[in-house]
Amino acid sequence: MFNPLEHKGLALDRQLRNWREMDVKPIDPDLADPYTRCRIITMNGIEVEAVLFDHHFARVCPDPEIRRQLAFLRYVESQQQRVVNWLLPGVPSALETTIAYEQVAVDLTAWVARMEPNPYLRQAYEFGVLEDFDHLYRYANLFEIVERRKAEKVVDQLTEVMPGRPTTLHHRHPYDNVRDPYDRDTTAPLSKLHALTVMAAEQQTMNYYMNVGPQYMEPIARQLYQEIGLIEQEHVTHYESLVDPGETWWERLVTHEYNECYLYYSFLQQESDPTVKAVWELHLEMELAHLQAACDLMRHHDDREPEEILAPALPEPVRFEPNKELIRHLLATQMDLTTLGAGYVRDQHERFEKMQERIHGGDEPPSERVIELHRDIFGQEYRVESDGPHPVAGLREAAARG
Ligand SMILES: [Fe+2]
Ligand SMILES: [Fe+2]
Ligand SMILES: [Fe+2]
Ligand SMILES: [Fe+2]
């Protein structure tokens, strides 16, 4: 078993890179495994979170020596982010990348839901995954309208494309997006890594949609990005509220670095692309040294051993793989859930209905109109139902069209 605490990694003073070292060759959009692109997107989200977290930490840290150490670590994280995200090829449109983002949200969150030991936390992932699954379907329809291209060119047959919990119902009152946090002293170390990973992935999706949405000319595209961009902010709230706010900054820094080790190690096991694999290998070596530095800071300032909060070895490596069976099971059993306070209910309660009235203002939202527009142009919806008809009879296409 791999225990990151037992490795020194690449010495910090050897981690700065020059232009040549940062100039990575991007993957081939036509030949690459879709899950290679998913791993790149995931690690970009993780590195963005590393940079942002270190910034937030520095802003509340009065000690100039620690501020300099954090600045150094953050610069390295920043170079790592540039290298990772630059592995993505230039694409004709942001929409193609958007579809890959939703595929990440589906298959990463589904994996986490399958592995999560705590039932309350597992429910949070099962709840969220049905929503990003629906986003994938809405954007896939937009993709064919705007570009006359099919989403299966992006997601392949790995992830199905069909309705999930309808996007129109994701607009909940903000109070109902706040979950109860895990307890930092009793929760499994794996649960902390899960919450951080999914939160980071949702955070980059939120940032991406709020920036690329207005670049489109087509009104339906602009409107759909605005709608789903708002929901991704709800998702960040949903997942970040799972994290115990009582964790110290030192503890959070250690967990961040440990999670980076865990994910680079995981993706290194699965990666088929040699160029990308070399990046995962190098970055794992770097993260091992970040972890050592974070552990030293924690021992010194928190007066605790990092072993108290970490697992004795890495958990089972995270894998990108199809999750069609789980998604179909959740479609059949959790479609009609919404949230009330920190929990879940099947009835649409008053606060939810008021919020729905307010945001829709009596109109069809863009997420419904995009499907109608697709039917008008192509005579049917865009779907990829590789494992048979939709598990919910009312959502089979013929039934939906009446
Ligand atoms: Fe990093
Ligand atoms: Fe989404
Ligand atoms: Fe999301
Ligand atoms: Fe790091």
GROMACS .gro file of C-alpha atoms and ligand atoms in nm:
model
  406
    1MET     CA    1   0.000   0.000   0.000
    2PHE     CA    2   0.119   0.349  -0.088
    3ASN     CA    3   0.157   0.585   0.208
    4PRO     CA    4   0.238   0.937   0.081
    5LEU     CA    5   0.378   1.036   0.422
    6GLU     CA    6   0.668   0.795   0.368
    7HIS     CA    7   0.791   0.970   0.052
    8LYS     CA    8   0.995   1.290   0.035
    9GLY     CA    9   0.906   1.372  -0.326
   10LEU     CA   10   1.082   1.629  -0.544
   11ALA     CA   11   1.267   1.891  -0.336
   12LEU     CA   12   1.073   2.221  -0.330
   13ASP     CA   13   1.367   2.423  -0.463
   14ARG     CA   14   1.363   2.206  -0.778
   15GLN     CA   15   0.993   2.258  -0.852
   16LEU     CA   16   1.001   2.586  -1.048
   17ARG     CA   17   0.968   2.530  -1.424
   18ASN     CA   18   1.085   2.731  -1.726
   19TRP     CA   19   0.885   2.796  -2.047
   20ARG     CA   20   1.016   2.488  -2.219
   21GLU     CA   21   0.910   2.269  -1.929
   22MET     CA   22   0.564   2.427  -1.918
   23ASP     CA   23   0.506   2.393  -2.294
   24VAL     CA   24   0.319   2.061  -2.291
   25LYS     CA   25   0.178   1.890  -2.597
   26PRO     CA   26  -0.204   1.884  -2.581
   27ILE     CA   27  -0.403   1.563  -2.633
   28ASP     CA   28  -0.546   1.485  -2.976
   29PRO     CA   29  -0.920   1.566  -2.958
   30ASP     CA   30  -1.011   1.290  -3.206
   31LEU     CA   31  -0.790   1.010  -3.074
   32ALA     CA   32  -0.775   1.065  -2.699
   33ASP     CA   33  -0.971   0.852  -2.454
   34PRO     CA   34  -1.264   1.068  -2.327
   35TYR     CA   35  -1.165   0.969  -1.974
   36THR     CA   36  -0.814   1.113  -2.030
   37ARG     CA   37  -0.986   1.446  -2.091
   38CYS     CA   38  -1.198   1.388  -1.777
   39ARG     CA   39  -0.885   1.330  -1.570
   40ILE     CA   40  -0.729   1.651  -1.705
   41ILE     CA   41  -1.044   1.849  -1.619
   42THR     CA   42  -1.057   1.698  -1.270
   43MET     CA   43  -0.693   1.781  -1.196
   44ASN     CA   44  -0.743   2.132  -1.330
   45GLY     CA   45  -1.025   2.179  -1.079
   46ILE     CA   46  -0.802   2.043  -0.802
   47GLU     CA   47  -0.512   2.274  -0.891
   48VAL     CA   48  -0.742   2.577  -0.917
   49GLU     CA   49  -0.873   2.495  -0.569
   50ALA     CA   50  -0.512   2.458  -0.444
   51VAL     CA   51  -0.427   2.807  -0.568
   52LEU     CA   52  -0.747   2.966  -0.435
   53PHE     CA   53  -0.720   2.792  -0.099
   54ASP     CA   54  -0.361   2.911  -0.053
   55HIS     CA   55  -0.469   3.266  -0.137
   56HIS     CA   56  -0.750   3.257   0.121
   57PHE     CA   57  -0.513   3.111   0.380
   58ALA     CA   58  -0.251   3.381   0.317
   59ARG     CA   59  -0.512   3.654   0.361
   60VAL     CA   60  -0.580   3.548   0.720
   61CYS     CA   61  -0.221   3.458   0.806
   62PRO     CA   62  -0.028   3.726   1.001
   63ASP     CA   63   0.317   3.557   1.006
   64PRO     CA   64   0.535   3.696   0.722
   65GLU     CA   65   0.755   3.386   0.707
   66ILE     CA   66   0.454   3.159   0.659
   67ARG     CA   67   0.307   3.401   0.405
   68ARG     CA   68   0.628   3.363   0.201
   69GLN     CA   69   0.615   2.983   0.226
   70LEU     CA   70   0.253   2.986   0.113
   71ALA     CA   71   0.342   3.219  -0.174
   72PHE     CA   72   0.604   2.973  -0.292
   73LEU     CA   73   0.373   2.672  -0.272
   74ARG     CA   74   0.099   2.870  -0.448
   75TYR     CA   75   0.332   2.966  -0.732
   76VAL     CA   76   0.414   2.600  -0.789
   77GLU     CA   77   0.041   2.508  -0.776
   78SER     CA   78  -0.019   2.784  -1.026
   79GLN     CA   79   0.240   2.643  -1.269
   80GLN     CA   80   0.089   2.298  -1.222
   81GLN     CA   81  -0.257   2.435  -1.312
   82ARG     CA   82  -0.122   2.598  -1.628
   83VAL     CA   83   0.044   2.273  -1.735
   84VAL     CA   84  -0.259   2.054  -1.658
   85ASN     CA   85  -0.521   2.273  -1.823
   86TRP     CA   86  -0.295   2.331  -2.126
   87LEU     CA   87  -0.308   1.955  -2.191
   88LEU     CA   88  -0.655   2.024  -2.332
   89PRO     CA   89  -0.653   2.082  -2.707
   90GLY     CA   90  -0.794   2.394  -2.866
   91VAL     CA   91  -1.155   2.317  -2.960
   92PRO     CA   92  -1.400   2.484  -3.199
   93SER     CA   93  -1.623   2.585  -2.908
   94ALA     CA   94  -1.660   2.605  -2.533
   95LEU     CA   95  -1.966   2.383  -2.568
   96GLU     CA   96  -1.752   2.080  -2.646
   97THR     CA   97  -1.554   2.138  -2.326
   98THR     CA   98  -1.880   2.200  -2.139
   99ILE     CA   99  -2.005   1.855  -2.233
  100ALA     CA  100  -1.680   1.706  -2.103
  101TYR     CA  101  -1.725   1.904  -1.778
  102GLU     CA  102  -2.068   1.750  -1.724
  103GLN     CA  103  -1.929   1.405  -1.804
  104VAL     CA  104  -1.671   1.463  -1.529
  105ALA     CA  105  -1.946   1.571  -1.289
  106VAL     CA  106  -2.146   1.255  -1.367
  107ASP     CA  107  -1.874   0.990  -1.357
  108LEU     CA  108  -1.660   1.143  -1.081
  109THR     CA  109  -1.956   1.208  -0.848
  110ALA     CA  110  -2.100   0.862  -0.922
  111TRP     CA  111  -1.766   0.700  -0.831
  112VAL     CA  112  -1.751   0.900  -0.509
  113ALA     CA  113  -2.111   0.803  -0.426
  114ARG     CA  114  -2.023   0.434  -0.473
  115MET     CA  115  -1.715   0.456  -0.246
  116GLU     CA  116  -1.846   0.693   0.023
  117PRO     CA  117  -1.880   0.511   0.358
  118ASN     CA  118  -2.106   0.768   0.533
  119PRO     CA  119  -2.476   0.738   0.433
  120TYR     CA  120  -2.560   1.108   0.480
  121LEU     CA  121  -2.264   1.212   0.263
  122ARG     CA  122  -2.342   0.942   0.007
  123GLN     CA  123  -2.694   1.082  -0.022
  124ALA     CA  124  -2.549   1.426  -0.104
  125TYR     CA  125  -2.354   1.280  -0.398
  126GLU     CA  126  -2.646   1.067  -0.519
  127PHE     CA  127  -2.866   1.375  -0.507
  128GLY     CA  128  -2.623   1.596  -0.698
  129VAL     CA  129  -2.526   1.348  -0.967
  130LEU     CA  130  -2.881   1.329  -1.106
  131GLU     CA  131  -2.868   1.703  -1.168
  132ASP     CA  132  -2.539   1.717  -1.357
  133PHE     CA  133  -2.664   1.415  -1.549
  134ASP     CA  134  -2.958   1.629  -1.664
  135HIS     CA  135  -2.726   1.921  -1.751
  136LEU     CA  136  -2.535   1.689  -1.983
  137TYR     CA  137  -2.858   1.612  -2.170
  138ARG     CA  138  -2.959   1.982  -2.201
  139TYR     CA  139  -2.614   2.088  -2.327
  140ALA     CA  140  -2.599   1.791  -2.567
  141ASN     CA  141  -2.922   1.914  -2.728
  142LEU     CA  142  -2.781   2.266  -2.749
  143PHE     CA  143  -2.460   2.128  -2.905
  144GLU     CA  144  -2.648   1.975  -3.197
  145ILE     CA  145  -2.861   2.289  -3.245
  146VAL     CA  146  -2.565   2.529  -3.243
  147GLU     CA  147  -2.295   2.318  -3.405
  148ARG     CA  148  -2.478   2.035  -3.579
  149ARG     CA  149  -2.250   1.796  -3.392
  150LYS     CA  150  -2.334   1.508  -3.163
  151ALA     CA  151  -2.230   1.478  -2.798
  152GLU     CA  152  -2.137   1.111  -2.846
  153LYS     CA  153  -1.828   1.240  -3.028
  154VAL     CA  154  -1.725   1.384  -2.691
  155VAL     CA  155  -1.855   1.137  -2.432
  156ASP     CA  156  -1.837   0.827  -2.658
  157GLN     CA  157  -2.058   0.541  -2.530
  158LEU     CA  158  -1.914   0.574  -2.179
  159THR     CA  159  -2.182   0.801  -2.035
  160GLU     CA  160  -2.550   0.796  -2.134
  161VAL     CA  161  -2.730   1.115  -2.234
  162MET     CA  162  -3.096   1.137  -2.130
  163PRO     CA  163  -3.312   1.331  -1.884
  164GLY     CA  164  -3.219   1.329  -1.515
  165ARG     CA  165  -3.392   1.531  -1.244
  166PRO     CA  166  -3.524   1.815  -1.463
  167THR     CA  167  -3.299   2.122  -1.453
  168THR     CA  168  -3.602   2.346  -1.397
  169LEU     CA  169  -3.640   2.189  -1.049
  170HIS     CA  170  -3.277   2.255  -0.946
  171HIS     CA  171  -3.358   2.617  -0.857
  172ARG     CA  172  -3.403   2.576  -0.482
  173HIS     CA  173  -3.417   2.841  -0.212
  174PRO     CA  174  -3.055   2.907  -0.106
  175TYR     CA  175  -3.136   2.806   0.255
  176ASP     CA  176  -3.212   2.457   0.129
  177ASN     CA  177  -2.872   2.413  -0.035
  178VAL     CA  178  -2.686   2.406   0.298
  179ARG     CA  179  -2.618   2.053   0.425
  180ASP     CA  180  -2.491   1.945   0.769
  181PRO     CA  181  -2.110   1.909   0.788
  182TYR     CA  182  -1.929   1.589   0.877
  183ASP     CA  183  -1.750   1.581   1.215
  184ARG     CA  184  -1.375   1.628   1.164
  185ASP     CA  185  -1.289   1.405   1.462
  186THR     CA  186  -1.502   1.103   1.379
  187THR     CA  187  -1.544   1.100   1.000
  188ALA     CA  188  -1.343   0.862   0.783
  189PRO     CA  189  -1.041   1.032   0.619
  190LEU     CA  190  -1.175   0.919   0.279
  191SER     CA  191  -1.492   1.124   0.332
  192LYS     CA  192  -1.286   1.443   0.367
  193LEU     CA  193  -1.108   1.373   0.038
  194HIS     CA  194  -1.439   1.304  -0.139
  195ALA     CA  195  -1.597   1.630  -0.026
  196LEU     CA  196  -1.293   1.832  -0.130
  197THR     CA  197  -1.267   1.665  -0.471
  198VAL     CA  198  -1.630   1.707  -0.572
  199MET     CA  199  -1.643   2.063  -0.438
  200ALA     CA  200  -1.334   2.155  -0.645
  201ALA     CA  201  -1.485   2.001  -0.960
  202GLU     CA  202  -1.812   2.192  -0.916
  203GLN     CA  203  -1.624   2.514  -0.842
  204GLN     CA  204  -1.435   2.505  -1.172
  205THR     CA  205  -1.758   2.425  -1.358
  206MET     CA  206  -1.926   2.725  -1.197
  207ASN     CA  207  -1.632   2.950  -1.292
  208TYR     CA  208  -1.623   2.815  -1.646
  209TYR     CA  209  -1.994   2.871  -1.720
  210MET     CA  210  -2.006   3.216  -1.572
  211ASN     CA  211  -1.721   3.321  -1.800
  212VAL     CA  212  -1.790   3.142  -2.129
  213GLY     CA  213  -2.172   3.181  -2.127
  214PRO     CA  214  -2.182   3.538  -2.260
  215GLN     CA  215  -1.938   3.455  -2.543
  216TYR     CA  216  -2.221   3.295  -2.741
  217MET     CA  217  -2.427   3.483  -3.000
  218GLU     CA  218  -2.729   3.247  -2.998
  219PRO     CA  219  -2.983   3.364  -2.736
  220ILE     CA  220  -3.071   3.009  -2.631
  221ALA     CA  221  -2.703   2.931  -2.563
  222ARG     CA  222  -2.652   3.248  -2.357
  223GLN     CA  223  -2.968   3.174  -2.160
  224LEU     CA  224  -2.889   2.808  -2.094
  225TYR     CA  225  -2.540   2.894  -1.961
  226GLN     CA  226  -2.693   3.155  -1.734
  227GLU     CA  227  -2.943   2.904  -1.596
  228ILE     CA  228  -2.702   2.613  -1.544
  229GLY     CA  229  -2.426   2.848  -1.426
  230LEU     CA  230  -2.655   2.949  -1.138
  231ILE     CA  231  -2.717   2.586  -1.049
  232GLU     CA  232  -2.344   2.510  -1.034
  233GLN     CA  233  -2.316   2.777  -0.765
  234GLU     CA  234  -2.589   2.590  -0.573
  235HIS     CA  235  -2.383   2.273  -0.617
  236VAL     CA  236  -2.072   2.440  -0.473
  237THR     CA  237  -2.279   2.546  -0.172
  238HIS     CA  238  -2.423   2.194  -0.137
  239TYR     CA  239  -2.082   2.021  -0.138
  240GLU     CA  240  -1.875   2.277   0.053
  241SER     CA  241  -2.128   2.272   0.337
  242LEU     CA  242  -2.038   1.906   0.395
  243VAL     CA  243  -1.690   2.007   0.518
  244ASP     CA  244  -1.651   2.064   0.893
  245PRO     CA  245  -1.596   2.440   0.936
  246GLY     CA  246  -1.408   2.365   1.260
  247GLU     CA  247  -1.103   2.226   1.077
  248THR     CA  248  -0.796   2.443   1.140
  249TRP     CA  249  -0.624   2.612   0.844
  250TRP     CA  250  -0.322   2.383   0.897
  251GLU     CA  251  -0.541   2.077   0.891
  252ARG     CA  252  -0.713   2.199   0.574
  253LEU     CA  253  -0.375   2.261   0.409
  254VAL     CA  254  -0.264   1.905   0.490
  255THR     CA  255  -0.591   1.761   0.356
  256HIS     CA  256  -0.559   1.963   0.034
  257GLU     CA  257  -0.204   1.841  -0.029
  258TYR     CA  258  -0.289   1.485   0.066
  259ASN     CA  259  -0.583   1.489  -0.175
  260GLU     CA  260  -0.358   1.611  -0.456
  261CYS     CA  261  -0.125   1.317  -0.385
  262TYR     CA  262  -0.422   1.079  -0.381
  263LEU     CA  263  -0.563   1.195  -0.715
  264TYR     CA  264  -0.233   1.213  -0.905
  265TYR     CA  265  -0.147   0.868  -0.772
  266SER     CA  266  -0.493   0.742  -0.875
  267PHE     CA  267  -0.483   0.878  -1.228
  268LEU     CA  268  -0.127   0.759  -1.277
  269GLN     CA  269  -0.255   0.402  -1.230
  270GLN     CA  270  -0.520   0.440  -1.502
  271GLU     CA  271  -0.370   0.677  -1.759
  272SER     CA  272  -0.324   0.542  -2.114
  273ASP     CA  273  -0.176   0.856  -2.274
  274PRO     CA  274   0.205   0.858  -2.218
  275THR     CA  275   0.243   1.239  -2.232
  276VAL     CA  276  -0.034   1.291  -1.980
  277LYS     CA  277   0.094   1.009  -1.763
  278ALA     CA  278   0.435   1.177  -1.743
  279VAL     CA  279   0.265   1.490  -1.608
  280TRP     CA  280   0.076   1.290  -1.342
  281GLU     CA  281   0.406   1.125  -1.243
  282LEU     CA  282   0.596   1.452  -1.209
  283HIS     CA  283   0.312   1.624  -1.025
  284LEU     CA  284   0.280   1.336  -0.778
  285GLU     CA  285   0.649   1.382  -0.693
  286MET     CA  286   0.585   1.754  -0.638
  287GLU     CA  287   0.276   1.698  -0.425
  288LEU     CA  288   0.460   1.454  -0.199
  289ALA     CA  289   0.696   1.738  -0.108
  290HIS     CA  290   0.404   1.982  -0.063
  291LEU     CA  291   0.250   1.732   0.176
  292GLN     CA  292   0.574   1.711   0.377
  293ALA     CA  293   0.584   2.092   0.400
  294ALA     CA  294   0.217   2.109   0.505
  295CYS     CA  295   0.272   1.839   0.769
  296ASP     CA  296   0.569   2.029   0.914
  297LEU     CA  297   0.356   2.345   0.939
  298MET     CA  298   0.078   2.150   1.110
  299ARG     CA  299   0.313   1.986   1.363
  300HIS     CA  300   0.465   2.322   1.444
  301HIS     CA  301   0.154   2.544   1.460
  302ASP     CA  302  -0.128   2.303   1.543
  303ASP     CA  303   0.077   2.101   1.789
  304ARG     CA  304  -0.066   1.779   1.645
  305GLU     CA  305   0.061   1.493   1.433
  306PRO     CA  306  -0.084   1.483   1.078
  307GLU     CA  307  -0.128   1.106   1.122
  308GLU     CA  308  -0.416   1.191   1.357
  309ILE     CA  309  -0.624   1.319   1.067
  310LEU     CA  310  -0.494   1.107   0.777
  311ALA     CA  311  -0.548   0.746   0.675
  312PRO     CA  312  -0.252   0.507   0.725
  313ALA     CA  313  -0.238   0.453   0.346
  314LEU     CA  314  -0.407   0.585   0.034
  315PRO     CA  315  -0.764   0.464  -0.021
  316GLU     CA  316  -0.854   0.269  -0.334
  317PRO     CA  317  -0.749   0.479  -0.637
  318VAL     CA  318  -1.021   0.691  -0.800
  319ARG     CA  319  -1.111   0.556  -1.144
  320PHE     CA  320  -1.303   0.703  -1.434
  321GLU     CA  321  -1.530   0.428  -1.561
  322PRO     CA  322  -1.893   0.398  -1.676
  323ASN     CA  323  -2.153   0.430  -1.400
  324LYS     CA  324  -2.462   0.359  -1.609
  325GLU     CA  325  -2.604   0.103  -1.368
  326LEU     CA  326  -2.587   0.333  -1.065
  327ILE     CA  327  -2.729   0.629  -1.259
  328ARG     CA  328  -3.019   0.418  -1.386
  329HIS     CA  329  -3.088   0.296  -1.033
  330LEU     CA  330  -3.092   0.655  -0.901
  331LEU     CA  331  -3.315   0.769  -1.187
  332ALA     CA  332  -3.564   0.499  -1.090
  333THR     CA  333  -3.556   0.579  -0.716
  334GLN     CA  334  -3.447   0.942  -0.646
  335MET     CA  335  -3.579   1.149  -0.932
  336ASP     CA  336  -3.844   1.331  -0.727
  337LEU     CA  337  -3.621   1.430  -0.432
  338THR     CA  338  -3.567   1.790  -0.333
  339THR     CA  339  -3.408   1.943  -0.023
  340LEU     CA  340  -3.561   2.099   0.287
  341GLY     CA  341  -3.316   2.247   0.536
  342ALA     CA  342  -3.021   2.008   0.564
  343GLY     CA  343  -3.226   1.703   0.457
  344TYR     CA  344  -3.422   1.561   0.164
  345VAL     CA  345  -3.796   1.531   0.097
  346ARG     CA  346  -4.016   1.401  -0.182
  347ASP     CA  347  -4.276   1.676  -0.157
  348GLN     CA  348  -4.238   2.018  -0.312
  349HIS     CA  349  -4.268   2.237  -0.002
  350GLU     CA  350  -4.373   2.600   0.025
  351ARG     CA  351  -4.026   2.758   0.025
  352PHE     CA  352  -3.934   2.557  -0.284
  353GLU     CA  353  -4.251   2.659  -0.465
  354LYS     CA  354  -4.206   3.028  -0.382
  355MET     CA  355  -3.851   3.015  -0.518
  356GLN     CA  356  -3.972   2.841  -0.835
  357GLU     CA  357  -4.243   3.104  -0.891
  358ARG     CA  358  -3.993   3.382  -0.838
  359ILE     CA  359  -3.717   3.259  -1.066
  360HIS     CA  360  -3.933   3.128  -1.352
  361GLY     CA  361  -4.172   3.425  -1.343
  362GLY     CA  362  -4.436   3.222  -1.527
  363ASP     CA  363  -4.203   3.141  -1.821
  364GLU     CA  364  -4.050   2.819  -1.950
  365PRO     CA  365  -3.683   2.814  -1.845
  366PRO     CA  366  -3.406   2.789  -2.109
  367SER     CA  367  -3.344   2.424  -2.008
  368GLU     CA  368  -3.695   2.331  -2.131
  369ARG     CA  369  -3.691   2.557  -2.436
  370VAL     CA  370  -3.365   2.407  -2.563
  371ILE     CA  371  -3.530   2.063  -2.583
  372GLU     CA  372  -3.838   2.202  -2.760
  373LEU     CA  373  -3.615   2.384  -3.006
  374HIS     CA  374  -3.426   2.063  -3.077
  375ARG     CA  375  -3.755   1.879  -3.143
  376ASP     CA  376  -3.867   2.158  -3.378
  377ILE     CA  377  -3.547   2.140  -3.581
  378PHE     CA  378  -3.469   1.768  -3.578
  379GLY     CA  379  -3.809   1.610  -3.507
  380GLN     CA  380  -3.680   1.448  -3.187
  381GLU     CA  381  -3.455   1.500  -2.885
  382TYR     CA  382  -3.086   1.419  -2.873
  383ARG     CA  383  -3.021   1.122  -2.645
  384VAL     CA  384  -2.769   0.840  -2.604
  385GLU     CA  385  -2.957   0.553  -2.440
  386SER     CA  386  -2.703   0.276  -2.486
  387ASP     CA  387  -2.844   0.046  -2.215
  388GLY     CA  388  -3.210   0.055  -2.317
  389PRO     CA  389  -3.510   0.284  -2.270
  390HIS     CA  390  -3.521   0.542  -1.989
  391PRO     CA  391  -3.588   0.374  -1.652
  392VAL     CA  392  -3.870   0.619  -1.580
  393ALA     CA  393  -4.160   0.537  -1.815
  394GLY     CA  394  -4.283   0.898  -1.821
  395LEU     CA  395  -3.946   1.016  -1.950
  396ARG     CA  396  -3.927   0.785  -2.250
  397GLU     CA  397  -3.916   1.003  -2.552
  398ALA     CA  398  -4.238   0.896  -2.726
  399ALA     CA  399  -4.427   0.945  -2.399
  400ALA     CA  400  -4.268   1.284  -2.341
  401ARG     CA  401  -4.375   1.402  -2.686
  402GLY     CA  402  -4.732   1.277  -2.638
  403FE      FE  403  -0.093   2.096  -0.698
  404FE      FE  404  -2.374   2.056  -1.411
  405FE      FE  405  -2.285   2.055  -1.086
  406FE      FE  406   0.010   2.086  -0.385
   0.00000   0.00000   0.00000
